[in-house]
Coordinates of C-alpha atoms and ligand atoms in Angstrom, one line a residue:
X1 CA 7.0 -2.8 -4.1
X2 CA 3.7 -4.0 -5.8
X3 CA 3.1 -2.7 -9.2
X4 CA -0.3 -3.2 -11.1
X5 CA 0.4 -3.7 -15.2
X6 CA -2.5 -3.3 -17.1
X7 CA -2.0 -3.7 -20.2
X8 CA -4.6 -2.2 -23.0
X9 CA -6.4 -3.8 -26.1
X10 CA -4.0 -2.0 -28.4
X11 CA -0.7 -3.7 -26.4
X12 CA -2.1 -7.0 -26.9
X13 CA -3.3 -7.2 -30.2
X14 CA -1.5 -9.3 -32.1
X15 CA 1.5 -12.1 -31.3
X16 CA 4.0 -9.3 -31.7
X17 CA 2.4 -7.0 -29.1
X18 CA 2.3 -10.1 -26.7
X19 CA 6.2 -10.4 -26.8
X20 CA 6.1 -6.7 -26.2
X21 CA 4.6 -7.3 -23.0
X22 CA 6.5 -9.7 -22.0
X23 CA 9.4 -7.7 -22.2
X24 CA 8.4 -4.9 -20.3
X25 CA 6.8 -7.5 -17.4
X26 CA 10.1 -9.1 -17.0
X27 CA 12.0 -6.4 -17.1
X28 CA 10.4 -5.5 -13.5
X29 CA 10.2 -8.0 -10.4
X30 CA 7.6 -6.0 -9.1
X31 CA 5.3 -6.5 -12.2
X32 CA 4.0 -9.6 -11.0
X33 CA 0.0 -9.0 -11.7
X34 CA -1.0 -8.4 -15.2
X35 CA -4.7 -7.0 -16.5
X36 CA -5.0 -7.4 -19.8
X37 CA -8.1 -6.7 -22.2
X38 CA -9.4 -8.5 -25.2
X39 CA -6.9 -7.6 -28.2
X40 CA -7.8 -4.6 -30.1
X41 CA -7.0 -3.6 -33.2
X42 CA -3.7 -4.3 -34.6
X43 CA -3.7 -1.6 -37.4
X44 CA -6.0 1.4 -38.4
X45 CA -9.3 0.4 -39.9
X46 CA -8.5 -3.3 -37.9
X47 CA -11.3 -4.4 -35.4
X48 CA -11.5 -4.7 -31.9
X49 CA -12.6 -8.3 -30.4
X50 CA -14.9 -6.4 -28.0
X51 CA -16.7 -5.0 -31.3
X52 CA -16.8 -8.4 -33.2
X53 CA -18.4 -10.2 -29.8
X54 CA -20.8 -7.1 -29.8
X55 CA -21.4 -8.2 -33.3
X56 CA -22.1 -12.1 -32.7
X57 CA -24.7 -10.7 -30.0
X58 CA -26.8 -8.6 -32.7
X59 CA -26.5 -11.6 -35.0
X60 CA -27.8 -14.2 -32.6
X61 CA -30.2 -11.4 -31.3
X62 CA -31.5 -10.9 -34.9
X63 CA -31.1 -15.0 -35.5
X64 CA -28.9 -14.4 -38.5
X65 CA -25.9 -17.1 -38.8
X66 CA -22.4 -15.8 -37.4
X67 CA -20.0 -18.6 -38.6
X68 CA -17.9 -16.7 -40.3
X69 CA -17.5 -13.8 -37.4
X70 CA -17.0 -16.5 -35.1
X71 CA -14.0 -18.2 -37.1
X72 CA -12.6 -14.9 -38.1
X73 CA -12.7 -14.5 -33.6
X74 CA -10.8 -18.0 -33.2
X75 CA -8.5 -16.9 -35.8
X76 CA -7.1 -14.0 -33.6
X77 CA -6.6 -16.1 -31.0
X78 CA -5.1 -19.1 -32.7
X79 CA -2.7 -16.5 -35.2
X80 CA -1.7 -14.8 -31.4
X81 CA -1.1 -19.1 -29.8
X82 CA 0.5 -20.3 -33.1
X83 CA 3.1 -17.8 -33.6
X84 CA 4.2 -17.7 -30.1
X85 CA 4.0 -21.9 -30.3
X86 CA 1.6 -21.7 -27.4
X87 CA 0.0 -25.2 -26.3
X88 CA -3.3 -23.4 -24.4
X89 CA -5.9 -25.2 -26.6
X90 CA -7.6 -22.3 -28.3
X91 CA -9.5 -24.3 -31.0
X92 CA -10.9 -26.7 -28.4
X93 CA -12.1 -23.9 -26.0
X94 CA -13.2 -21.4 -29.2
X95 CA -15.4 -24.4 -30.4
X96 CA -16.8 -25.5 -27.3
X97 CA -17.9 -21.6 -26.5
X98 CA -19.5 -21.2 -30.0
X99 CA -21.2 -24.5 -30.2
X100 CA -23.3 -22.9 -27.0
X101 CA -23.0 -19.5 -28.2
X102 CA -27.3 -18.8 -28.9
X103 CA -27.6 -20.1 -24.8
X104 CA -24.8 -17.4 -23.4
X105 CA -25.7 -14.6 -21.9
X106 CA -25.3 -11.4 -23.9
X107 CA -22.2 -10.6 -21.1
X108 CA -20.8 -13.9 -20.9
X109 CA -19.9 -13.3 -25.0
X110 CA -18.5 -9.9 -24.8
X111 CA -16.4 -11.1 -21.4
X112 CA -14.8 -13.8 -23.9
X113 CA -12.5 -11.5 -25.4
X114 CA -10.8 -10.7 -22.5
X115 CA -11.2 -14.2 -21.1
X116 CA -9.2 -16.0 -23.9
X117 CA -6.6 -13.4 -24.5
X118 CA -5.6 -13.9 -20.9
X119 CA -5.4 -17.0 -20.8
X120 CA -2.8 -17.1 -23.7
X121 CA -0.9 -14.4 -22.2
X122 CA -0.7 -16.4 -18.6
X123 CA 1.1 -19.2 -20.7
X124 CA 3.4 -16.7 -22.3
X125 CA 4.4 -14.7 -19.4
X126 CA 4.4 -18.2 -17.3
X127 CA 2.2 -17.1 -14.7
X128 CA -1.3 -18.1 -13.3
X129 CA -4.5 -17.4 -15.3
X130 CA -7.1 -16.2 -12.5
X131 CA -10.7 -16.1 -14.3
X132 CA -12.2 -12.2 -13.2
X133 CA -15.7 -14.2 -13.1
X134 CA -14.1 -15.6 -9.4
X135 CA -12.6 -12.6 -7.7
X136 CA -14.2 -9.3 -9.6
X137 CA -17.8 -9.5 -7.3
X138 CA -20.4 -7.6 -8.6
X139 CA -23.8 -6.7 -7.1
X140 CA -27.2 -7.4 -9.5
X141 CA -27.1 -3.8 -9.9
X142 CA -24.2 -3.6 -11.5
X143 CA -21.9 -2.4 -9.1
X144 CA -19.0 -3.7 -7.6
X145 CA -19.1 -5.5 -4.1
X146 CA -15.8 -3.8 -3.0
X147 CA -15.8 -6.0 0.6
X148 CA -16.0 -9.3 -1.2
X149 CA -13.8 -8.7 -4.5
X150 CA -10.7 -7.3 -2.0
X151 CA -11.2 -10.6 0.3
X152 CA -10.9 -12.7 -2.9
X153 CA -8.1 -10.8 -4.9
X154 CA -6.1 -11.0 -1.3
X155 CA -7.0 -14.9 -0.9
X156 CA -5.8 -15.4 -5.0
X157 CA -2.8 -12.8 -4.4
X158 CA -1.6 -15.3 -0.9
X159 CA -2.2 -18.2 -3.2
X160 CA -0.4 -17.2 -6.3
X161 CA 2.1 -14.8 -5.8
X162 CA 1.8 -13.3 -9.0
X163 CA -1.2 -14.0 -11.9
X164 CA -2.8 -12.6 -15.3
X165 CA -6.4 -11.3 -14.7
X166 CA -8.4 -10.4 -17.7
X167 CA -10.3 -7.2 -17.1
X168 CA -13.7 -5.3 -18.1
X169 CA -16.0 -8.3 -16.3
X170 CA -16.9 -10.3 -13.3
X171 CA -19.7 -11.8 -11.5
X172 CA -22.4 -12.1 -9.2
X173 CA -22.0 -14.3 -6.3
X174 CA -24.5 -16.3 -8.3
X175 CA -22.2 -16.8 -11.4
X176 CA -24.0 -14.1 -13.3
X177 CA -21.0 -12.2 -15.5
X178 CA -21.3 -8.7 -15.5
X179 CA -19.3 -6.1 -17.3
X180 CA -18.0 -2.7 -17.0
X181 CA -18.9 0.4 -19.2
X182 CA -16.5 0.4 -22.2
X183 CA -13.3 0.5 -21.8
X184 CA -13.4 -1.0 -18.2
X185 CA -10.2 -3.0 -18.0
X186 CA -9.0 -0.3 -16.5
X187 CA -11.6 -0.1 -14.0
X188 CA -10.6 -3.9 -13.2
X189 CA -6.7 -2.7 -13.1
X190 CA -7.4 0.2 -11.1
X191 CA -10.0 -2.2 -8.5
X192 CA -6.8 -4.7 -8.4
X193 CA -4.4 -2.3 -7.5
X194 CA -6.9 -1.1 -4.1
X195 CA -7.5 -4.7 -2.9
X196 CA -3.9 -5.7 -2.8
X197 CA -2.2 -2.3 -1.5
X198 CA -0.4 -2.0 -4.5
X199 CA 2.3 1.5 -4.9
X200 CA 1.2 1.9 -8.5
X201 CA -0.8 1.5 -10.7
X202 CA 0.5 1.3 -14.9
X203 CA -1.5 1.7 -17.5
X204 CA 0.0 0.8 -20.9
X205 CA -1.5 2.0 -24.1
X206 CA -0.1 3.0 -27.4
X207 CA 0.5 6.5 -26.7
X208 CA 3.4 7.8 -24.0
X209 CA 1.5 9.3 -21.8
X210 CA -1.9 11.8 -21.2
X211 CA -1.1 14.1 -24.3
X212 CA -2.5 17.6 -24.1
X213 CA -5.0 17.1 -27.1
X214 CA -6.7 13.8 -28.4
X215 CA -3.6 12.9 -31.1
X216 CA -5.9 12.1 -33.6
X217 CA -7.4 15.9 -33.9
X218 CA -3.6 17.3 -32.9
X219 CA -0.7 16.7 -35.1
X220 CA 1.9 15.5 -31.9
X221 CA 0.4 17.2 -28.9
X222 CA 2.0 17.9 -25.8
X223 CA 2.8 15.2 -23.4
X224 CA 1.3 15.8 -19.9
X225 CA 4.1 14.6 -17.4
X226 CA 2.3 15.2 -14.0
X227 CA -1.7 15.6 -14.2
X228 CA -3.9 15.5 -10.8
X229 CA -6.7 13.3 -10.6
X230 CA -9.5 16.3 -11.1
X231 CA -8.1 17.3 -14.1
X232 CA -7.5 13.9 -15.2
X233 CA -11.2 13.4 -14.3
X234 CA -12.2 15.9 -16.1
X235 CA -10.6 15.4 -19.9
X236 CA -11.5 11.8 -19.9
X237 CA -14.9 12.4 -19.0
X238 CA -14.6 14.7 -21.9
X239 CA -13.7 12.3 -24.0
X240 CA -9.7 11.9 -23.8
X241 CA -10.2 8.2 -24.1
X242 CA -6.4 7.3 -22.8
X243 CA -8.0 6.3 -19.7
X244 CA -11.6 5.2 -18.5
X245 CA -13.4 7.6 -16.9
X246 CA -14.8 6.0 -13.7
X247 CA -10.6 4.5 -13.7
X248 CA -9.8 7.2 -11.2
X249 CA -12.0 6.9 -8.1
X250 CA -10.7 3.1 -6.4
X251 CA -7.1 4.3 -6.7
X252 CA -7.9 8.0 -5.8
X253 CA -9.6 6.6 -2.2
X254 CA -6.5 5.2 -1.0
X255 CA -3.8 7.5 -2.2
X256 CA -2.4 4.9 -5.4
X257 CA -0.6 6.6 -8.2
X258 CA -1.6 5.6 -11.8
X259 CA 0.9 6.0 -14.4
X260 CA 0.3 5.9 -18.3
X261 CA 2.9 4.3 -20.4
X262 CA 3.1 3.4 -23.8
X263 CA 3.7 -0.4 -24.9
X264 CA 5.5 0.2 -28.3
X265 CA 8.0 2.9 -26.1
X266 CA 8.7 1.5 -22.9
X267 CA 11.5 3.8 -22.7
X268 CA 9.4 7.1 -22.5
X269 CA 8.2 8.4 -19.2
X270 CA 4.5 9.0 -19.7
X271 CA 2.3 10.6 -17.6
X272 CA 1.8 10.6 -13.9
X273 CA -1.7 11.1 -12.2
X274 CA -2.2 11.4 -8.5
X275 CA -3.6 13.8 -6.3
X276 CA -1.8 17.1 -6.3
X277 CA 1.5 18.5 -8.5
X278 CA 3.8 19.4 -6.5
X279 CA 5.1 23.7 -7.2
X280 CA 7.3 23.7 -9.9
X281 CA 5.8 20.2 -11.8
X282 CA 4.5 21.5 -15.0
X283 CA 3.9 24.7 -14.7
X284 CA 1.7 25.9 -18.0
X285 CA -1.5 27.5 -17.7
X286 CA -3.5 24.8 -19.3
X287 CA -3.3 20.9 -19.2
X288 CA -5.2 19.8 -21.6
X289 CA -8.6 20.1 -23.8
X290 CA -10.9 17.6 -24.8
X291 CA -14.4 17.7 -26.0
X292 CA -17.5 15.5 -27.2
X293 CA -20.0 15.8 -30.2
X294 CA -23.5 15.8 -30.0
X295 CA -24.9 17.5 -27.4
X296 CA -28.6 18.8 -27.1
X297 CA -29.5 22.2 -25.5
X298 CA -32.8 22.9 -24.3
X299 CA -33.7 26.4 -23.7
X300 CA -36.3 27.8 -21.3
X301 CA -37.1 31.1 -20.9
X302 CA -39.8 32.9 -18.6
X303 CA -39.6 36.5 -17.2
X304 CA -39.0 37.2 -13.6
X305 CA -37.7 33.5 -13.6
X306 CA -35.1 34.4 -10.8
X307 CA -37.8 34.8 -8.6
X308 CA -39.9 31.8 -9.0
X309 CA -38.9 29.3 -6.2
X310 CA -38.6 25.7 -7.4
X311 CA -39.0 26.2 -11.6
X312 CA -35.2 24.6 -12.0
X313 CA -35.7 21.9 -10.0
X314 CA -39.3 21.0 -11.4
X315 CA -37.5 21.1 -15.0
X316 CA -35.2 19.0 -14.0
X317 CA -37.4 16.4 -12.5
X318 CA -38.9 16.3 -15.9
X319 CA -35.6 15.3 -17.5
X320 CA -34.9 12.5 -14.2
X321 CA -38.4 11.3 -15.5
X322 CA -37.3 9.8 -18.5
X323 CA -33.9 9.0 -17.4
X324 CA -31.6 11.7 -19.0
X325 CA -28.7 12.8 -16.4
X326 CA -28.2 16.6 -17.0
X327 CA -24.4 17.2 -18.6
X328 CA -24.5 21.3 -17.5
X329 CA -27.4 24.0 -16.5
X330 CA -25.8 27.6 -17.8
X331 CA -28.2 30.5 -16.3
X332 CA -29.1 33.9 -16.8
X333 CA -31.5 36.3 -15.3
X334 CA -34.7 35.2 -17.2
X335 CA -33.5 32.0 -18.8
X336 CA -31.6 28.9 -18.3
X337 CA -30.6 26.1 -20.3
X338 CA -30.5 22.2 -19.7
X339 CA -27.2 20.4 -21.6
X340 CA -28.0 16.5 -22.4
X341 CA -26.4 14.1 -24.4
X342 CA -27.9 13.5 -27.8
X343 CA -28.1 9.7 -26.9
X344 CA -30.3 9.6 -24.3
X345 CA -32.9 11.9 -25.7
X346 CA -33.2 10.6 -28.8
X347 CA -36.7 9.4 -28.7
X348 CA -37.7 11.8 -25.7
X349 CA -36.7 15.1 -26.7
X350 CA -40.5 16.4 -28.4
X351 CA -42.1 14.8 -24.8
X352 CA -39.4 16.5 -22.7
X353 CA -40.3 19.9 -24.5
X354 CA -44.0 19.8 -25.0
X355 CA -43.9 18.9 -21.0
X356 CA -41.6 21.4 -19.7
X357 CA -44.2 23.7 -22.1
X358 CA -47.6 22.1 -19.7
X359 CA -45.8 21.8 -16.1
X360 CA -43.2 25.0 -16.1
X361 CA -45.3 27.2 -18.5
X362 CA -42.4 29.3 -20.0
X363 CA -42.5 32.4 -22.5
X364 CA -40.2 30.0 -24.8
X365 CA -38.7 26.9 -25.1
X366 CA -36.5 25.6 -27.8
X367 CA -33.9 23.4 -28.6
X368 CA -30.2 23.3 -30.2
X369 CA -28.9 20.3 -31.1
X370 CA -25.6 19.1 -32.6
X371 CA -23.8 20.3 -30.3
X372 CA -20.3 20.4 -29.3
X373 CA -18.8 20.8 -26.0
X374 CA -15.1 21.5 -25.7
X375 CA -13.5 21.2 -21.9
X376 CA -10.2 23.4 -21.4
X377 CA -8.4 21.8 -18.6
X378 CA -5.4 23.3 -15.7
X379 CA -5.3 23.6 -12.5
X380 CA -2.9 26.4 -12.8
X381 CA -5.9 28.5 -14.8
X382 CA -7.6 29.4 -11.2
X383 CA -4.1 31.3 -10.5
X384 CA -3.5 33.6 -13.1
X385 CA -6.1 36.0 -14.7
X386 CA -6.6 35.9 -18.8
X387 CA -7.3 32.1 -19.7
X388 CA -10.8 32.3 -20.8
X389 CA -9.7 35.7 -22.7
X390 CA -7.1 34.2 -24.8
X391 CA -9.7 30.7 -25.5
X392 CA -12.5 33.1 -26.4
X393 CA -10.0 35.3 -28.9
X394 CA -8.9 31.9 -30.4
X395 CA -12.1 30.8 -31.3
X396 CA -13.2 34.7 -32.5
X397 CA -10.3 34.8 -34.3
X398 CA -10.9 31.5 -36.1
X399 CA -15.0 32.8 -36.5
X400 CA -16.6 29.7 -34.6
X401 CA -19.4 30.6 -32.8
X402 CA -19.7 30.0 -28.7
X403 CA -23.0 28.8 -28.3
X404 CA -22.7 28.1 -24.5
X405 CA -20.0 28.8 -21.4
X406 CA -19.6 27.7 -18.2
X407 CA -16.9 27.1 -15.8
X408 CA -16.5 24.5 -13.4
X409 CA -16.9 25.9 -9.4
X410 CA -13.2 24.7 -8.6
X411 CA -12.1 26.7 -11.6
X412 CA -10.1 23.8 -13.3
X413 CA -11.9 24.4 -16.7
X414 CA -13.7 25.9 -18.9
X415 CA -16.4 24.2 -20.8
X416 CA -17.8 25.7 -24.5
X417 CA -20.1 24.8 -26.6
X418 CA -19.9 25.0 -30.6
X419 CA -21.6 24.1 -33.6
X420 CA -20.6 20.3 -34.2
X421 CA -18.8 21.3 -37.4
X422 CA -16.4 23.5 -35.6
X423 CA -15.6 20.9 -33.0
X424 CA -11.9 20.2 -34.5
X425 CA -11.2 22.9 -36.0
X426 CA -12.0 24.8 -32.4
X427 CA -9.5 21.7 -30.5
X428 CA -6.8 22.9 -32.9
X429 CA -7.1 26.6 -32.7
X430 CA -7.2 26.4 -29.0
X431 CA -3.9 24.2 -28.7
X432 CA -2.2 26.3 -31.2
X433 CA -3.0 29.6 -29.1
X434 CA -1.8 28.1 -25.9
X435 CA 0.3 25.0 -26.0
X436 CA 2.0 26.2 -29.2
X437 CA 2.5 29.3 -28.0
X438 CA 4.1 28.4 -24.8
X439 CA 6.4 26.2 -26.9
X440 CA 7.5 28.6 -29.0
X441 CA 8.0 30.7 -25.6
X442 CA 9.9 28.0 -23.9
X443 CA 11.9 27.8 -26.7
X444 CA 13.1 31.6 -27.1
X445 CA 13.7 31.3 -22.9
X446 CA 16.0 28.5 -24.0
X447 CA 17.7 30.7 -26.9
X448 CA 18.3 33.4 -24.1
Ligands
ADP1 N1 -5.6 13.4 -24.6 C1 -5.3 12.2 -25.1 N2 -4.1 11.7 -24.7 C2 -3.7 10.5 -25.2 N3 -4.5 9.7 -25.9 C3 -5.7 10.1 -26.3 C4 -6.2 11.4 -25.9 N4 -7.4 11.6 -26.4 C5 -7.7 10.5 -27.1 N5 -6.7 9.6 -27.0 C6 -6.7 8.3 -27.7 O1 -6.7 7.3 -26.7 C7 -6.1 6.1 -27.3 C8 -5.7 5.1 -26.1 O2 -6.9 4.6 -25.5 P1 -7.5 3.2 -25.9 O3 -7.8 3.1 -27.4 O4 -8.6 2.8 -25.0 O5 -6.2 2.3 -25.6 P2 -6.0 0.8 -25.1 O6 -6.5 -0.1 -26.2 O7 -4.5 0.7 -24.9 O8 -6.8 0.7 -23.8 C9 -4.9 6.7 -28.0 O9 -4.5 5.8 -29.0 C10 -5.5 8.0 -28.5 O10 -5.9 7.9 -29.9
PHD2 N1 -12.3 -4.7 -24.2 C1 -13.1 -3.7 -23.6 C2 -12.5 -3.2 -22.3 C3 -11.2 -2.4 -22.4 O1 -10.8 -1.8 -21.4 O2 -10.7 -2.3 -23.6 P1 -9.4 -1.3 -24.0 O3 -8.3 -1.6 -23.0 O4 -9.0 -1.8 -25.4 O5 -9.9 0.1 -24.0 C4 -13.5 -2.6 -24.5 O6 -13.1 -2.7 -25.7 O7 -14.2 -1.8 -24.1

């Protein structure tokens, strides 16, 4: 059995994180290859080596002297090498990277993070150290070269037999590095585990498992045990961070389970994602919710709308004009609206209007923005009738204000939008009327 362990920024953060690995590596023969990312932080308020290489870009961008943000960098890395008396000569490699740092590529200085932390943790664990920049191909676009990166993962699998690669980056066959969206070393764990026909796929973080509710909104939410791959799809998307978003599809294609498990409590089962539940495997009505901030709405309005062939899709090709991707379209008779992120229409939203006003010609157009958008998630919901009753009454009943529905077509979840003031308080109210509830439930069956 092949097993892929990927281990998060959070599980190797510090020298006592690294033994922590260790442990749970050798505790398994079929944990022979490791993804790690760049340590994270090592206590609340504590920064993320990704962020601080973010940092020394903006400095060198802005020609303003990073010395100090580079040595506080090294020091990570040497506190990590010196207290686990590794001989890996950090100082040597820091110095020789930061001597050259204003000629690096913007990518090639964020990759370091994950580039010298595995490198320690391949002398810890006593395995090879394979550098991502040789095997993880990427096209100039960005994309992966799937056909080339599995020949070369197979050809380093052969050759090693077992190895530490660090995640989040690669390279073009030129030698280019290239990175993934935030939060990618799971995409690289998740790309691993495809190439090399691995049976799972582990995830380790520092929480056991998908929890029903982001934890830090939730006092102790639920623990999901079995989750599909939709509705896994669908919470991290909306923002249940626990595992990248785009993390899913390589391992989804050829049928791989991925299993999230918790550094600090090895012991606990986590979460299992993977294409269907089978009947019986959690059975509640909802999974999970998760939700964003700071969505835009923009509102269009024009009588006898319905009948006008063509007036969605030429709004639309308004927002594809200046690059926006469209989050959701909710439509009435006479009016529809157009659901963006904040982000990306920060500087376009007064050219987006005042065009949809000259090319669509509506009675109205307006905009909402700070908005919320909350995701109820289950794939038990399409089976049994009064979900979106009981969410709608929690929020009433709590006197936030829906300022958008809509429901995905394969009925795995409900999507709201609120005020962004109401966002937490409408994340808590909604677990308390359904996961609480079923608790309390469960529990009374149990009394019985
Ligand atoms: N629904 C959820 N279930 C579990 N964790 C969540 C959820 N929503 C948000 N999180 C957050 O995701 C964090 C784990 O993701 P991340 O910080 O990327 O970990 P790592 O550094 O291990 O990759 C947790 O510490 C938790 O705060
Ligand atoms: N280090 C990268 C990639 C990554 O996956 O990190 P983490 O495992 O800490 O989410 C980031 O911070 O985005």
């Amino acid at each position: 059995m092949i097993k892929i362990a990927k281990f998060g920024g959070s599980s190797v953060a510090s020298a006592e994180q690294f033994r922590k690995v260790k442990d749970i590596v050798e505790s398994d023969p079929d944990r022979r290859f490791v993804v790690v990312s760049a340590a994270g932080k090592r206590f609340s308020g504590d920064n993320k080596i990704t962020d601080l290489l973010l940092l020394v870009n903006a400095h060198v961008q802005y020609h303003v002297d990073c010395t100090a943000l580079l040595a506080d960098i090294q020091r990570r890395f040497q506190d990590i090498a010196d207290e686990l008396g590794l001989k890996w000569p950090v100082a040597e490699k820091f110095e020789a990277f930061a001597r050259n740092i204003k000629k690096h590529s913007p990518e090639y200085v964020v990759s370091r993070g994950e580039w010298f932390t595995a490198n320690l943790m391949a002398e810890y664990l006593g395995l090879s150290f394979v550098d991502a920049a040789d095997v993880m191909v990427f096209h100039h676009d960005g994309s992966v070269d799937m056909e080339r990166t599995a020949i070369r993962l197979k050809d380093v699998m052969v050759r090693n037999g077992s190895f530490v690669l660090p995640g989040f980056y690669g390279a073009t066959v030129d030698g280019q590095i290239k990175l993934f969206d935030r939060g990618g070393g799971d995409i690289t764990g998740a790309i691993l585990a495809r190439c090399i026909n691995a049976d799972l796929y582990e995830n380790w973080t520092d929480v056991s498992g998908f929890l029903s509710a982001d934890p830090r909104i939730v006092d102790s939410p639920r623990s999901i045990k079995r989750i599909t791959f939709d509705e896994m799809r669908e919470l991290s998307y909306m923002g249940a961070s626990v595992l990248q978003e785009e993390a899913i599809f390589p391992v989804r294609e050829v049928n791989i389970p991925i299993q999230i498990k918790n550094t600090n409590r090895p012991q606990d089962e986590g979460t299992i994602i993977r294409e269907s539940a089978e009947a019986g495997e959690d059975e509640h009505l909802i999974t999970g919710i998760a939700g964003k901030r700071d969505f835009v709405s923009v509102h269009i309005k024009k009588a006898h709308m319905s009948g006008e062939v063509g007036l969605v899709r030429k709004t639309l090709a308004i927002f594809e004009r200046y690059g926006v991707s469209v989050e959701h379209i909710p439509t009435g008779v006479d009016s529809f609206g157009v659901i963006v992120n904040g982000a990306d229409v920060r500087n376009s939203v007064y050219s987006i209007i005042s065009d949809i006003r000259k090319e669509i010609n509506p009675d109205d157009v307006s905009m909402v923005d700070k908005l919320a958008l909350l995701s109820v998630v289950g794939r038990n919901m399409s089976k049994r009738s009064g979900t979106s009753g009981k969410v709608f009454g929690a929020l009433g009943d709590a006197g936030i204000n829906i300022r958008m529905i809509t429901q995905s077509s394969q009925e795995i979840s409900i999507i709201m939008g609120v005020n962004n003031e109401d966002f937490e308080r409408a994340i808590k109210v909604i677990y308390e009327r359904f996961v609480a509830d079923e608790m309390v439930c469960a529990g009374a069956a149990e009394v019985q």
